[in-house]
Tab-separated table of C-alpha atoms in Angstrom:
chain	number	residue	atom	x	y	z
A	1	GLY	CA	-0.030	0.079	-0.015
A	2	ALA	CA	0.967	3.589	-0.294
A	3	VAL	CA	3.049	4.960	2.349
A	4	VAL	CA	2.618	8.579	4.233
A	5	SER	CA	4.857	9.718	6.812
A	6	GLN	CA	4.574	12.611	9.355
A	7	HIS	CA	7.206	14.397	11.372
A	8	PRO	CA	7.985	14.696	13.981
A	9	SER	CA	5.932	11.896	15.598
A	10	ARG	CA	5.609	13.538	18.981
A	11	VAL	CA	6.528	17.378	19.945
A	12	ILE	CA	6.285	19.204	23.379
A	13	CYS	CA	6.587	22.782	23.023
A	14	LYS	CA	5.814	25.956	25.062
A	15	SER	CA	2.681	27.962	25.098
A	16	GLY	CA	3.057	30.660	22.406
A	17	THR	CA	5.451	29.007	20.170
A	18	SER	CA	4.758	27.588	16.784
A	19	VAL	CA	5.235	24.055	15.897
A	20	LYS	CA	5.334	22.817	12.200
A	21	ILE	CA	4.146	19.236	11.222
A	22	GLU	CA	5.191	17.511	8.263
A	23	CYS	CA	3.277	15.251	6.150
A	24	ARG	CA	4.802	13.494	3.297
A	25	SER	CA	3.658	10.932	0.614
A	26	LEU	CA	6.402	8.800	-0.047
A	27	ASP	CA	5.723	6.485	-3.156
A	28	PHE	CA	2.929	8.182	-4.721
A	29	GLN	CA	2.063	11.752	-5.765
A	30	ALA	CA	-0.877	13.024	-3.578
A	31	THR	CA	-2.898	15.758	-5.406
A	32	THR	CA	-4.984	16.120	-2.238
A	33	MET	CA	-3.947	15.726	1.625
A	34	PHE	CA	-6.043	16.128	4.513
A	35	TRP	CA	-5.352	17.238	8.010
A	36	TYR	CA	-7.296	15.653	10.774
A	37	ARG	CA	-7.286	15.808	14.420
A	38	GLN	CA	-8.508	13.389	17.152
A	39	PHE	CA	-9.325	14.128	20.637
A	40	PRO	CA	-8.820	10.990	23.087
A	41	LYS	CA	-10.948	8.075	22.568
A	42	LYS	CA	-12.704	10.238	19.736
A	43	SER	CA	-13.181	10.047	15.958
A	44	LEU	CA	-11.133	12.070	13.248
A	45	MET	CA	-12.150	15.439	12.935
A	46	LEU	CA	-11.371	16.860	9.545
A	47	MET	CA	-9.759	20.366	9.764
A	48	ALA	CA	-8.893	21.211	6.317
A	49	THR	CA	-8.139	20.074	2.640
A	50	SER	CA	-5.157	21.197	0.855
A	51	ASN	CA	-4.711	20.571	-2.749
A	52	GLU	CA	-1.186	21.222	-4.419
A	53	GLY	CA	-0.674	24.660	-5.371
A	54	SER	CA	-3.876	26.307	-4.109
A	55	LYS	CA	-5.012	27.558	-0.840
A	56	ALA	CA	-6.304	25.046	1.596
A	57	THR	CA	-9.967	24.844	2.487
A	58	TYR	CA	-10.790	24.843	6.067
A	59	GLU	CA	-13.594	23.193	7.910
A	60	GLN	CA	-16.213	25.352	9.852
A	61	GLY	CA	-14.794	26.251	13.349
A	62	VAL	CA	-11.321	25.967	12.141
A	63	GLU	CA	-9.267	28.897	12.453
A	64	LYS	CA	-7.153	29.343	9.342
A	65	ASP	CA	-4.568	31.951	10.892
A	66	LYS	CA	-4.045	29.623	13.690
A	67	PHE	CA	-3.618	26.493	11.682
A	68	LEU	CA	-1.716	27.332	8.512
A	69	ILE	CA	-1.369	24.600	5.811
A	70	ASN	CA	0.856	24.710	3.048
A	71	HIS	CA	0.852	22.053	0.170
A	72	ALA	CA	3.766	23.184	-1.899
A	73	SER	CA	4.621	20.007	-3.808
A	74	LEU	CA	2.669	16.849	-4.682
A	75	THR	CA	4.699	14.945	-2.119
A	76	LEU	CA	4.559	17.368	0.921
A	77	SER	CA	2.067	19.554	3.050
A	78	THR	CA	2.792	20.913	6.348
A	79	LEU	CA	0.543	22.311	9.341
A	80	THR	CA	1.705	24.886	11.348
A	81	VAL	CA	0.129	25.564	14.651
A	82	THR	CA	0.905	29.115	15.561
A	83	SER	CA	0.944	30.486	18.975
A	84	ALA	CA	0.005	26.934	20.487
A	85	HIS	CA	-1.687	26.957	23.603
A	86	PRO	CA	-2.440	23.765	25.855
A	87	GLU	CA	-5.878	23.467	24.339
A	88	ASP	CA	-4.144	22.647	21.137
A	89	SER	CA	-2.673	19.372	22.592
A	90	SER	CA	-3.907	16.955	20.368
A	91	PHE	CA	-3.073	14.138	18.093
A	92	TYR	CA	-2.964	15.352	14.594
A	93	ILE	CA	-3.173	13.089	11.481
A	94	CYS	CA	-2.561	13.665	7.876
A	95	SER	CA	-4.061	11.697	5.041
A	96	ALA	CA	-3.288	11.939	1.168
A	97	ARG	CA	-5.017	11.038	-1.674
A	98	GLY	CA	-3.213	10.100	-4.831
A	99	SER	CA	-4.397	10.239	-8.452
A	100	SER	CA	-7.128	7.972	-10.144
A	101	GLY	CA	-4.874	5.201	-9.844
A	102	ARG	CA	-5.224	5.133	-6.100
A	103	GLY	CA	-8.886	5.320	-6.348
A	104	GLU	CA	-10.665	7.133	-3.794
A	105	THR	CA	-8.677	5.618	-0.666
A	106	GLN	CA	-7.099	8.121	1.712
A	107	TYR	CA	-3.589	6.875	3.062
A	108	PHE	CA	-3.058	7.928	6.680
A	109	GLY	CA	0.250	9.035	8.335
A	110	PRO	CA	1.282	7.432	11.897
A	111	GLY	CA	0.250	10.980	13.373
A	112	THR	CA	2.050	13.572	15.309
A	113	ARG	CA	1.274	13.843	19.118
A	114	LEU	CA	1.309	17.541	20.303
A	115	LEU	CA	1.790	18.584	23.771
A	116	VAL	CA	1.517	22.496	24.607
A	117	LEU	CA	2.770	23.262	28.156
B	1	ALA	CA	-26.353	14.517	3.544
B	2	GLN	CA	-23.876	11.759	4.209
B	3	SER	CA	-23.150	10.052	7.825
B	4	VAL	CA	-21.838	6.768	9.118
B	5	THR	CA	-23.258	5.096	12.314
B	6	GLN	CA	-21.242	2.367	14.313
B	7	LEU	CA	-23.169	0.646	16.553
B	8	GLY	CA	-21.377	-0.089	19.661
B	9	SER	CA	-18.768	1.933	20.835
B	10	HIS	CA	-17.068	-0.794	22.650
B	11	VAL	CA	-17.148	-4.662	21.561
B	12	SER	CA	-15.621	-7.579	23.706
B	13	VAL	CA	-15.017	-11.000	22.390
B	14	SER	CA	-13.257	-14.082	23.392
B	15	GLU	CA	-10.096	-15.026	21.497
B	16	GLY	CA	-11.093	-17.319	18.757
B	17	ALA	CA	-14.705	-15.978	18.698
B	18	LEU	CA	-16.416	-14.161	15.854
B	19	VAL	CA	-15.792	-10.529	15.524
B	20	LEU	CA	-18.910	-8.590	14.036
B	21	LEU	CA	-18.404	-4.707	14.077
B	22	ARG	CA	-21.553	-2.982	12.777
B	23	CYS	CA	-21.502	0.006	10.299
B	24	ASN	CA	-24.596	1.642	8.593
B	25	TYR	CA	-24.310	4.466	6.214
B	26	SER	CA	-26.661	7.027	4.796
B	27	SER	CA	-25.779	8.330	1.457
B	28	SER	CA	-27.739	10.106	-1.507
B	29	VAL	CA	-25.394	8.468	-3.966
B	30	PRO	CA	-23.368	5.197	-4.224
B	31	PRO	CA	-20.814	5.583	-1.631
B	32	TYR	CA	-17.222	4.095	-1.444
B	33	LEU	CA	-17.045	2.270	2.013
B	34	PHE	CA	-13.674	1.867	4.239
B	35	TRP	CA	-12.802	0.133	7.141
B	36	TYR	CA	-9.781	1.534	8.961
B	37	VAL	CA	-7.838	-0.088	12.257
B	38	GLN	CA	-5.909	2.174	14.556
B	39	TYR	CA	-3.597	0.934	17.196
B	40	PRO	CA	-2.667	2.984	20.340
B	41	ASN	CA	-0.782	6.064	19.475
B	42	GLN	CA	-0.772	5.321	15.705
B	43	GLY	CA	-2.448	6.604	12.377
B	44	LEU	CA	-5.125	4.565	10.588
B	45	GLN	CA	-4.380	1.393	8.576
B	46	LEU	CA	-6.641	0.593	5.734
B	47	LEU	CA	-8.379	-2.936	6.390
B	48	LEU	CA	-10.469	-2.899	3.229
B	49	LYS	CA	-12.648	-1.132	0.999
B	50	TYR	CA	-15.714	-1.306	-1.188
B	51	THR	CA	-15.783	0.485	-4.267
B	52	SER	CA	-18.705	-0.733	-6.329
B	53	ALA	CA	-17.047	-4.170	-7.288
B	54	ALA	CA	-17.729	-7.294	-5.502
B	55	THR	CA	-19.954	-6.785	-2.482
B	56	LEU	CA	-18.134	-9.123	-0.337
B	57	VAL	CA	-14.812	-7.384	0.148
B	58	LYS	CA	-11.918	-9.273	1.756
B	59	GLY	CA	-9.096	-7.138	3.586
B	60	ILE	CA	-5.802	-7.670	5.507
B	61	ASN	CA	-5.395	-9.975	8.640
B	62	GLY	CA	-8.416	-12.264	7.906
B	63	PHE	CA	-11.014	-9.178	8.062
B	64	GLU	CA	-14.179	-9.109	5.372
B	65	ALA	CA	-17.048	-6.709	4.905
B	66	GLU	CA	-20.061	-7.013	2.989
B	67	PHE	CA	-21.797	-4.274	1.268
B	68	LYS	CA	-25.547	-4.626	1.509
B	69	LYS	CA	-27.363	-1.739	-0.363
B	70	SER	CA	-30.914	-2.715	1.019
B	71	GLU	CA	-29.599	-2.452	4.595
B	72	THR	CA	-27.161	0.426	3.877
B	73	SER	CA	-24.572	-1.422	6.012
B	74	PHE	CA	-21.183	-2.717	5.742
B	75	HIS	CA	-20.445	-4.370	8.758
B	76	LEU	CA	-17.027	-5.985	9.413
B	77	THR	CA	-16.403	-9.449	10.520
B	78	LYS	CA	-13.530	-11.854	11.334
B	79	PRO	CA	-14.117	-15.672	11.966
B	80	SER	CA	-11.588	-16.033	14.656
B	81	ALA	CA	-10.463	-13.033	16.968
B	82	HIS	CA	-6.811	-12.939	17.849
B	83	MET	CA	-5.391	-10.988	20.746
B	84	SER	CA	-3.615	-8.708	18.300
B	85	ASP	CA	-7.078	-7.421	16.737
B	86	ALA	CA	-7.523	-5.501	19.973
B	87	ALA	CA	-7.616	-1.846	18.368
B	88	GLU	CA	-9.854	1.018	17.466
B	89	TYR	CA	-11.875	0.566	14.419
B	90	PHE	CA	-13.332	3.107	11.911
B	91	CYS	CA	-15.911	2.877	9.309
B	92	ALA	CA	-15.699	5.780	6.747
B	93	VAL	CA	-17.860	6.514	3.604
B	94	THR	CA	-16.978	8.881	0.709
B	95	PRO	CA	-19.344	9.668	-1.877
B	96	THR	CA	-18.246	8.814	-5.649
B	97	GLY	CA	-16.288	11.791	-6.981
B	98	SER	CA	-15.924	13.381	-3.799
B	99	ASN	CA	-12.862	14.163	-1.630
B	100	GLN	CA	-14.695	14.221	1.686
B	101	PHE	CA	-14.647	11.130	4.128
B	102	TYR	CA	-17.026	10.717	6.768
B	103	PHE	CA	-16.041	8.840	9.801
B	104	GLY	CA	-17.776	6.822	12.352
B	105	THR	CA	-17.341	7.248	15.747
B	106	GLY	CA	-15.221	4.406	16.209
B	107	THR	CA	-15.599	0.858	17.891
B	108	SER	CA	-12.952	-0.174	20.461
B	109	LEU	CA	-12.371	-3.674	20.058
B	110	THR	CA	-11.237	-5.987	23.046
B	111	VAL	CA	-10.315	-9.378	23.023
B	112	ILE	CA	-10.346	-11.389	25.991
B	113	PRO	CA	-7.809	-14.195	26.683
């Protein structure tokens, strides 16, 4: 199957700092990438959809100025949590959807655990 | 509107027993359906998917699911549970031609030795 990586896998930061999370599709070109947030023992909440070379589409209630998404290439999308606060602590998961050859499947990264102190 | 319902947030089975995790969907157009598994502190791994081909879909680790249009269901089964099957399972639906994935709330599977 397709491989999606995320870096870092775990990050601890101080309140007020910014954190960047990378999502890479390793063996296919991802025309679309998705960013999810998952709270403990909860399902995934879609935060935004990003298409390569265009602005991300944010879901209702997600602050686009706080969660900056860049999808500069067909294999890399980044999520930057700006001025992080403790309530931003969560598990962030990205997924990537390839070209028609991959069908409709989304392939998920292993997730990034963010803890804001 | 699309939605996915997973009945039973927690399911416990004995090792060797049948696993049945339920998923019902509502969709205005024929959807694609997926089951994903999530182990603690990990991302989601695709178990299987239905994309309008055979209604009985076989996936990894001995899991399979059957698409029943009349019941709008896509239940996940495995004949014999292993301890390693203990995890969180998510059903998801995406309408054909759409980027949007709609996830169920998940079912936590516990396997009792």
